[in-house]
Amino acid sequence: MAAAATGGVRVAAVAWRASFGDRASSSSSSSSSSSSELLLCGTSLLGNSRAGGGVGGGRRSKCCTSLSRDFSSRGWGKPAARKFGAPPALAAARQGDSEAETERSTTRRAASAERSESCNEELLLFLFQLDLSTRLQRALNNEQYEAAQQLREKIAEVEQEVARQREAKMGSVSSKDEAQDAALTVLRLKADLQRAIEGEDYSGAARIRDQISKLESDSLAASARALVYQNLKYKFRLGQRVKHEVYGYQGIISGMDPRCCESEEWAEVAGVNQLTRGKNQPFYQVLVDVHEEPSLLVAYVAEDSLSIPEQEEVGRFDHPYTYFLFYGMDSIGDFIPSKQLREKYNAPRHELPYDEDSDSSSGSDR
């Protein structure tokens, strides 16, 4: 039953992602349609000129004829071009462009190693949850109570899936719950131990005592982990703009974990084990600028691999998820996380420092 519910939630999320992808890509496709038509027009024009001997359909223009005569008089005819090839400056520029393109493609392939499907799925479920909450509020406003009840059931299924994902991670919440469960089990076993002693079942009492000792040690370790994760100080915050130290692209923080929650195979491919702190450091969900890495929407990046870009490097940033996760951009180029996103990570609201000099100067201008 739980598996069926989980599958239903994932199917619904995939369907929602498909419709969301169409809506998100409509703006970019409309903006690129003119350039595509221009490219097709240019290709057709080039084909006609090659087939007919020129753009004029077989007749060479006067400009082309005069240029050809001038080249011939200077000894720059076709035999010389075939013998010596392109000018050295042009050949060097072409080679430089080819090397730059090869370097960019290699960097993109390397950056894709930090792609995390689990992070992308977690973000999509969160967006799906926000969409369902909006539909529920709309149904209640329109007094559509039957539809509202169906949406409540769907939201409950999504919340169960989100809880399952959270339990699969080694975060502070799961460690705290684990410590609490172990403490309750210890209390129950102590009552069983007392009954075994009163019944003079000493072998059973010894077995229960060993179980209590093991659970107490596990509970102590879980409590220590929960305390460490609770007091962990993150270097970056939600909505902050960051720059990758290795691949150079810019991104926006949309989530964080106290340590790497991916598998060992993923860590090996992403080169996490080569870092100083390895997997035992905060990891961030990073929304990557589509203009810099079009094939990488969400990356899972270690804290050691991120830095804050210089102010002159801060510019335009485009990503389809920013419109749903953030309210907008502040004065220094960072994004303002939504209330739901802050509640998910129990993050406080970030306020920019008050600049008295700027305020006094603006007041004097008035």
Coordinates of C-alpha atoms in Angstrom, one line a residue:
M1 CA 0.0 0.0 0.0
A2 CA 2.8 2.4 0.9
A3 CA 4.7 1.5 -2.2
A4 CA 1.7 2.1 -4.4
A5 CA 1.2 5.5 -2.7
T6 CA 4.8 6.4 -3.2
G7 CA 4.6 5.3 -6.9
G8 CA 1.5 7.4 -7.4
V9 CA 3.2 10.5 -5.9
R10 CA 6.2 10.0 -8.1
V11 CA 4.0 9.6 -11.2
A12 CA 2.1 12.7 -10.3
A13 CA 5.3 14.6 -9.7
V14 CA 6.7 13.5 -13.1
A15 CA 3.5 14.6 -14.9
W16 CA 3.6 17.9 -13.1
R17 CA 7.3 18.3 -14.0
A18 CA 6.4 17.7 -17.7
S19 CA 3.8 20.4 -17.7
F20 CA 6.0 22.7 -15.6
G21 CA 8.9 22.1 -18.1
D22 CA 6.7 23.1 -21.0
R23 CA 5.7 26.3 -19.2
A24 CA 9.2 27.1 -18.1
S25 CA 10.7 26.6 -21.6
S26 CA 8.0 28.6 -23.4
S27 CA 9.7 31.9 -22.8
S28 CA 13.1 30.7 -23.8
S29 CA 11.8 29.0 -26.9
S30 CA 9.9 32.1 -28.0
S31 CA 13.0 34.2 -27.6
S32 CA 15.1 31.9 -29.6
S33 CA 12.5 31.4 -32.5
S34 CA 13.7 34.6 -34.3
S35 CA 17.3 33.5 -34.1
S36 CA 16.4 30.0 -35.4
E37 CA 14.4 31.5 -38.3
L38 CA 17.4 33.8 -39.1
L39 CA 19.7 30.8 -39.0
L40 CA 17.5 28.9 -41.4
C41 CA 17.2 31.9 -43.7
G42 CA 21.0 32.3 -43.6
T43 CA 21.5 28.6 -44.4
S44 CA 19.1 28.8 -47.4
L45 CA 20.8 31.9 -48.7
L46 CA 24.2 30.2 -48.4
G47 CA 22.9 27.1 -50.2
N48 CA 21.5 29.2 -53.0
S49 CA 24.7 31.2 -53.4
R50 CA 26.7 27.9 -53.6
A51 CA 24.4 26.3 -56.0
G52 CA 23.9 29.3 -58.3
G53 CA 27.3 30.9 -58.1
G54 CA 26.1 33.8 -56.0
V55 CA 23.2 35.3 -54.0
G56 CA 21.8 36.7 -57.2
G57 CA 21.0 33.2 -58.6
G58 CA 23.8 32.6 -60.9
R59 CA 24.8 36.1 -61.7
R60 CA 27.8 37.5 -60.0
S61 CA 27.4 41.1 -58.6
K62 CA 29.5 44.0 -59.8
C63 CA 31.1 44.2 -56.3
C64 CA 32.2 40.5 -56.5
T65 CA 33.6 41.0 -60.0
S66 CA 35.6 44.1 -59.1
L67 CA 36.9 42.4 -56.0
S68 CA 38.0 39.4 -58.0
R69 CA 39.8 41.6 -60.6
D70 CA 41.5 43.5 -57.8
F71 CA 42.7 40.3 -56.1
S72 CA 44.0 39.0 -59.5
S73 CA 45.9 42.2 -60.2
R74 CA 47.6 41.9 -56.7
G75 CA 48.5 38.3 -57.2
W76 CA 45.9 37.1 -54.6
G77 CA 44.0 34.8 -56.9
K78 CA 42.7 31.3 -56.2
P79 CA 46.0 29.4 -56.9
A80 CA 47.7 31.5 -54.2
A81 CA 44.9 30.9 -51.7
R82 CA 45.0 27.1 -52.4
K83 CA 48.8 27.1 -51.9
F84 CA 49.2 29.1 -48.8
G85 CA 45.7 28.6 -47.2
A86 CA 44.1 31.1 -44.8
P87 CA 46.0 34.1 -43.5
P88 CA 48.0 33.2 -40.3
A89 CA 46.0 35.6 -38.1
L90 CA 42.7 34.0 -39.2
A91 CA 44.1 30.5 -38.8
A92 CA 45.3 31.2 -35.3
A93 CA 41.9 32.7 -34.3
R94 CA 40.1 29.6 -35.6
Q95 CA 42.5 27.4 -33.7
G96 CA 42.0 29.4 -30.5
D97 CA 38.2 29.3 -30.9
S98 CA 38.4 25.5 -31.4
E99 CA 40.6 25.0 -28.3
A100 CA 38.3 27.2 -26.2
E101 CA 35.2 25.3 -27.3
T102 CA 36.9 22.0 -26.5
E103 CA 37.9 23.3 -23.1
R104 CA 34.3 24.5 -22.4
S105 CA 32.8 21.1 -23.5
T106 CA 35.3 19.3 -21.2
T107 CA 34.4 21.5 -18.3
R108 CA 30.7 20.8 -18.9
R109 CA 31.3 17.1 -18.9
A110 CA 33.3 17.4 -15.6
A111 CA 30.7 19.6 -14.0
S112 CA 27.9 17.1 -14.8
A113 CA 29.6 14.7 -12.4
E114 CA 28.0 16.7 -9.6
R115 CA 24.5 16.2 -10.9
S116 CA 22.3 14.7 -8.3
E117 CA 19.0 13.1 -9.3
S118 CA 17.9 12.8 -5.6
C119 CA 18.3 16.5 -5.1
N120 CA 16.4 17.2 -8.2
E121 CA 13.6 14.9 -7.2
E122 CA 13.5 16.5 -3.7
L123 CA 13.2 19.9 -5.2
L124 CA 10.5 18.8 -7.7
L125 CA 8.5 17.2 -4.8
F126 CA 8.8 20.5 -2.9
L127 CA 7.5 22.5 -5.9
F128 CA 4.7 19.9 -6.4
Q129 CA 3.8 20.4 -2.7
L130 CA 3.7 24.2 -3.1
D131 CA 1.5 23.8 -6.2
L132 CA -0.9 21.5 -4.4
S133 CA -1.2 23.9 -1.5
T134 CA -2.0 26.8 -3.9
R135 CA -4.7 24.7 -5.6
L136 CA -6.2 23.7 -2.2
Q137 CA -6.4 27.4 -1.1
R138 CA -8.1 28.2 -4.5
A139 CA -10.6 25.4 -4.1
L140 CA -11.5 26.5 -0.5
N141 CA -11.9 30.1 -1.7
N142 CA -14.3 28.9 -4.4
E143 CA -16.1 26.6 -2.0
Q144 CA -15.2 23.5 -3.9
Y145 CA -15.0 21.2 -0.9
E146 CA -15.0 17.9 -2.7
A147 CA -12.0 19.0 -4.8
A148 CA -10.3 20.4 -1.6
Q149 CA -10.7 17.0 0.1
Q150 CA -9.0 15.2 -2.8
L151 CA -6.2 17.8 -2.7
R152 CA -5.7 17.2 1.0
E153 CA -5.3 13.5 0.4
K154 CA -2.8 14.1 -2.3
I155 CA -0.9 16.5 0.0
A156 CA -0.8 13.9 2.7
E157 CA 0.8 11.4 0.2
V158 CA 3.4 14.0 -0.9
E159 CA 4.2 14.7 2.8
Q160 CA 4.7 11.0 3.4
E161 CA 7.1 10.8 0.5
V162 CA 9.0 13.9 1.7
A163 CA 9.3 12.3 5.2
R164 CA 10.6 9.1 3.6
Q165 CA 13.3 11.1 1.8
R166 CA 14.2 12.9 5.0
E167 CA 14.6 9.7 6.9
A168 CA 16.8 8.3 4.2
K169 CA 19.2 11.2 4.8
M170 CA 21.6 11.4 7.7
G171 CA 20.4 14.7 9.0
S172 CA 19.8 16.2 12.4
V173 CA 16.1 15.4 12.4
S174 CA 16.6 11.7 11.8
S175 CA 19.4 11.5 14.4
K176 CA 17.1 13.3 17.0
D177 CA 14.2 10.9 16.3
E178 CA 16.5 8.0 16.5
A179 CA 17.7 9.0 19.9
Q180 CA 14.2 9.5 21.1
D181 CA 13.1 6.1 19.9
A182 CA 16.0 4.5 21.6
A183 CA 15.2 6.2 24.9
L184 CA 11.6 4.9 24.7
T185 CA 12.8 1.4 24.0
V186 CA 15.2 1.5 26.9
L187 CA 12.3 2.5 29.3
R188 CA 10.3 -0.5 28.1
L189 CA 13.2 -2.9 28.4
K190 CA 13.9 -1.7 32.0
A191 CA 10.3 -2.6 32.9
D192 CA 10.8 -6.0 31.3
L193 CA 14.1 -6.4 33.3
Q194 CA 12.3 -5.6 36.6
R195 CA 9.7 -8.3 35.8
A196 CA 12.3 -10.8 34.9
I197 CA 14.2 -10.2 38.2
E198 CA 11.0 -10.5 40.2
G199 CA 10.2 -13.8 38.4
E200 CA 13.8 -15.0 39.1
D201 CA 14.4 -15.4 35.3
Y202 CA 18.1 -14.5 35.6
S203 CA 19.1 -15.6 32.1
G204 CA 16.4 -13.5 30.6
A205 CA 17.3 -10.6 32.8
A206 CA 21.0 -10.8 31.6
R207 CA 19.9 -10.8 28.0
I208 CA 17.6 -7.8 28.5
R209 CA 20.4 -6.0 30.4
D210 CA 22.7 -6.5 27.4
Q211 CA 20.1 -5.1 25.1
I212 CA 19.7 -2.1 27.3
S213 CA 23.5 -1.5 27.3
K214 CA 23.6 -1.6 23.5
L215 CA 20.6 0.7 23.1
E216 CA 22.0 3.2 25.6
S217 CA 25.3 3.4 23.7
D218 CA 23.4 3.8 20.4
S219 CA 21.2 6.5 21.9
L220 CA 24.2 8.4 23.2
A221 CA 25.8 8.3 19.7
A222 CA 22.6 9.4 18.0
S223 CA 22.2 12.3 20.5
A224 CA 25.8 13.4 19.9
R225 CA 25.2 13.3 16.1
A226 CA 22.0 15.3 16.5
L227 CA 23.8 17.9 18.7
V228 CA 26.6 18.3 16.2
Y229 CA 24.2 18.7 13.3
Q230 CA 22.0 21.1 15.3
N231 CA 24.9 23.4 16.2
L232 CA 26.5 23.1 12.7
K233 CA 27.3 26.5 11.2
Y234 CA 26.9 26.7 7.5
K235 CA 29.2 28.9 5.5
F236 CA 26.5 29.8 3.0
R237 CA 22.8 30.5 3.4
L238 CA 19.6 30.0 1.3
G239 CA 19.4 32.2 -1.7
Q240 CA 23.0 33.2 -1.6
R241 CA 24.9 33.5 -4.9
V242 CA 28.0 31.3 -5.0
K243 CA 30.8 30.4 -7.5
H244 CA 32.3 27.0 -8.1
E245 CA 36.0 27.0 -7.3
V246 CA 36.8 24.4 -10.0
Y247 CA 34.3 24.8 -12.8
G248 CA 33.7 28.6 -12.5
Y249 CA 29.9 28.7 -12.9
Q250 CA 27.6 30.7 -10.7
G251 CA 24.7 29.3 -8.8
I252 CA 22.1 29.9 -6.0
I253 CA 21.9 27.9 -2.8
S254 CA 18.5 26.2 -2.6
G255 CA 19.1 23.6 0.1
M256 CA 21.8 22.2 2.4
D257 CA 22.7 19.0 4.2
P258 CA 25.0 18.6 7.2
R259 CA 27.0 16.0 5.3
C260 CA 27.0 14.3 2.0
C261 CA 23.9 12.1 1.6
E262 CA 24.8 10.6 -1.8
S263 CA 26.2 7.1 -2.3
E264 CA 29.9 6.2 -2.3
E265 CA 29.7 5.6 -6.1
W266 CA 28.5 9.1 -6.7
A267 CA 31.2 10.5 -4.4
E268 CA 33.8 8.7 -6.3
V269 CA 32.7 10.0 -9.7
A270 CA 32.3 13.6 -8.3
G271 CA 35.7 13.5 -6.8
V272 CA 34.5 14.2 -3.3
N273 CA 37.0 11.8 -1.7
Q274 CA 39.8 14.1 -3.1
L275 CA 38.6 17.0 -1.0
T276 CA 40.2 17.9 2.3
R277 CA 37.1 17.1 4.4
G278 CA 35.6 14.5 2.0
K279 CA 32.0 13.7 2.7
N280 CA 32.1 15.0 6.3
Q281 CA 31.3 18.6 5.5
P282 CA 28.1 20.5 4.5
F283 CA 26.8 19.9 1.0
Y284 CA 24.6 22.3 -0.8
Q285 CA 21.9 22.1 -3.5
V286 CA 22.9 24.6 -6.1
L287 CA 20.7 25.9 -8.9
V288 CA 23.1 26.4 -11.8
D289 CA 22.8 29.4 -14.2
V290 CA 21.3 28.0 -17.4
H291 CA 23.5 30.4 -19.5
E292 CA 26.7 28.9 -18.1
E293 CA 25.7 25.2 -17.8
P294 CA 22.6 24.5 -19.8
S295 CA 22.6 20.8 -19.2
L296 CA 23.0 21.0 -15.4
L297 CA 20.0 22.3 -13.5
V298 CA 20.8 21.2 -9.9
A299 CA 24.2 20.3 -8.6
Y300 CA 25.2 18.8 -5.2
V301 CA 28.4 20.6 -4.2
A302 CA 30.7 20.4 -1.2
E303 CA 31.3 23.5 0.9
D304 CA 35.0 23.4 0.1
S305 CA 34.2 23.8 -3.6
L306 CA 32.2 27.0 -3.3
S307 CA 33.1 30.6 -2.7
I308 CA 31.4 34.0 -2.9
P309 CA 31.8 35.7 -6.3
E310 CA 33.2 39.2 -6.5
Q311 CA 30.6 42.0 -6.8
E312 CA 31.7 42.9 -10.3
E313 CA 31.0 39.2 -11.3
V314 CA 27.4 39.4 -10.1
G315 CA 25.1 39.8 -13.1
R316 CA 22.0 38.3 -14.6
F317 CA 21.0 34.9 -13.4
D318 CA 18.3 32.6 -15.0
H319 CA 16.9 29.4 -13.7
P320 CA 13.3 28.0 -14.0
Y321 CA 13.1 27.1 -10.3
T322 CA 13.9 30.6 -8.9
Y323 CA 10.4 31.9 -9.6
F324 CA 8.9 29.3 -7.3
L325 CA 11.5 29.2 -4.5
F326 CA 12.4 32.8 -4.1
Y327 CA 10.6 36.2 -3.8
G328 CA 13.2 38.0 -6.0
M329 CA 16.7 39.4 -5.9
D330 CA 18.1 41.8 -3.3
S331 CA 20.4 44.8 -3.8
I332 CA 23.6 42.7 -3.7
G333 CA 22.5 40.0 -6.2
D334 CA 21.4 37.3 -3.8
F335 CA 17.9 35.8 -3.8
I336 CA 15.3 36.1 -1.1
P337 CA 14.0 32.6 -0.1
S338 CA 10.3 32.1 0.3
K339 CA 8.7 31.4 3.7
Q340 CA 8.1 27.7 2.8
L341 CA 11.7 27.2 1.8
R342 CA 13.0 28.8 5.0
E343 CA 10.6 26.7 7.1
K344 CA 11.8 23.5 5.3
Y345 CA 15.4 24.1 6.5
N346 CA 14.5 26.0 9.7
A347 CA 16.5 29.0 8.4
P348 CA 16.1 32.5 9.8
R349 CA 15.2 35.4 7.6
H350 CA 18.3 37.2 6.4
E351 CA 18.4 41.0 6.6
L352 CA 20.9 43.2 4.8
P353 CA 23.0 45.4 7.1
Y354 CA 21.6 49.0 7.4
D355 CA 23.8 51.5 5.7
E356 CA 23.5 54.8 7.5
D357 CA 25.8 56.7 5.1
S358 CA 23.8 55.7 2.1
D359 CA 20.5 56.6 3.8
S360 CA 21.8 60.0 4.9
S361 CA 23.2 60.8 1.4
S362 CA 19.9 59.8 -0.2
G363 CA 18.0 62.0 2.3
S364 CA 20.2 65.0 1.6
D365 CA 19.6 64.5 -2.1
R366 CA 15.9 64.9 -1.5

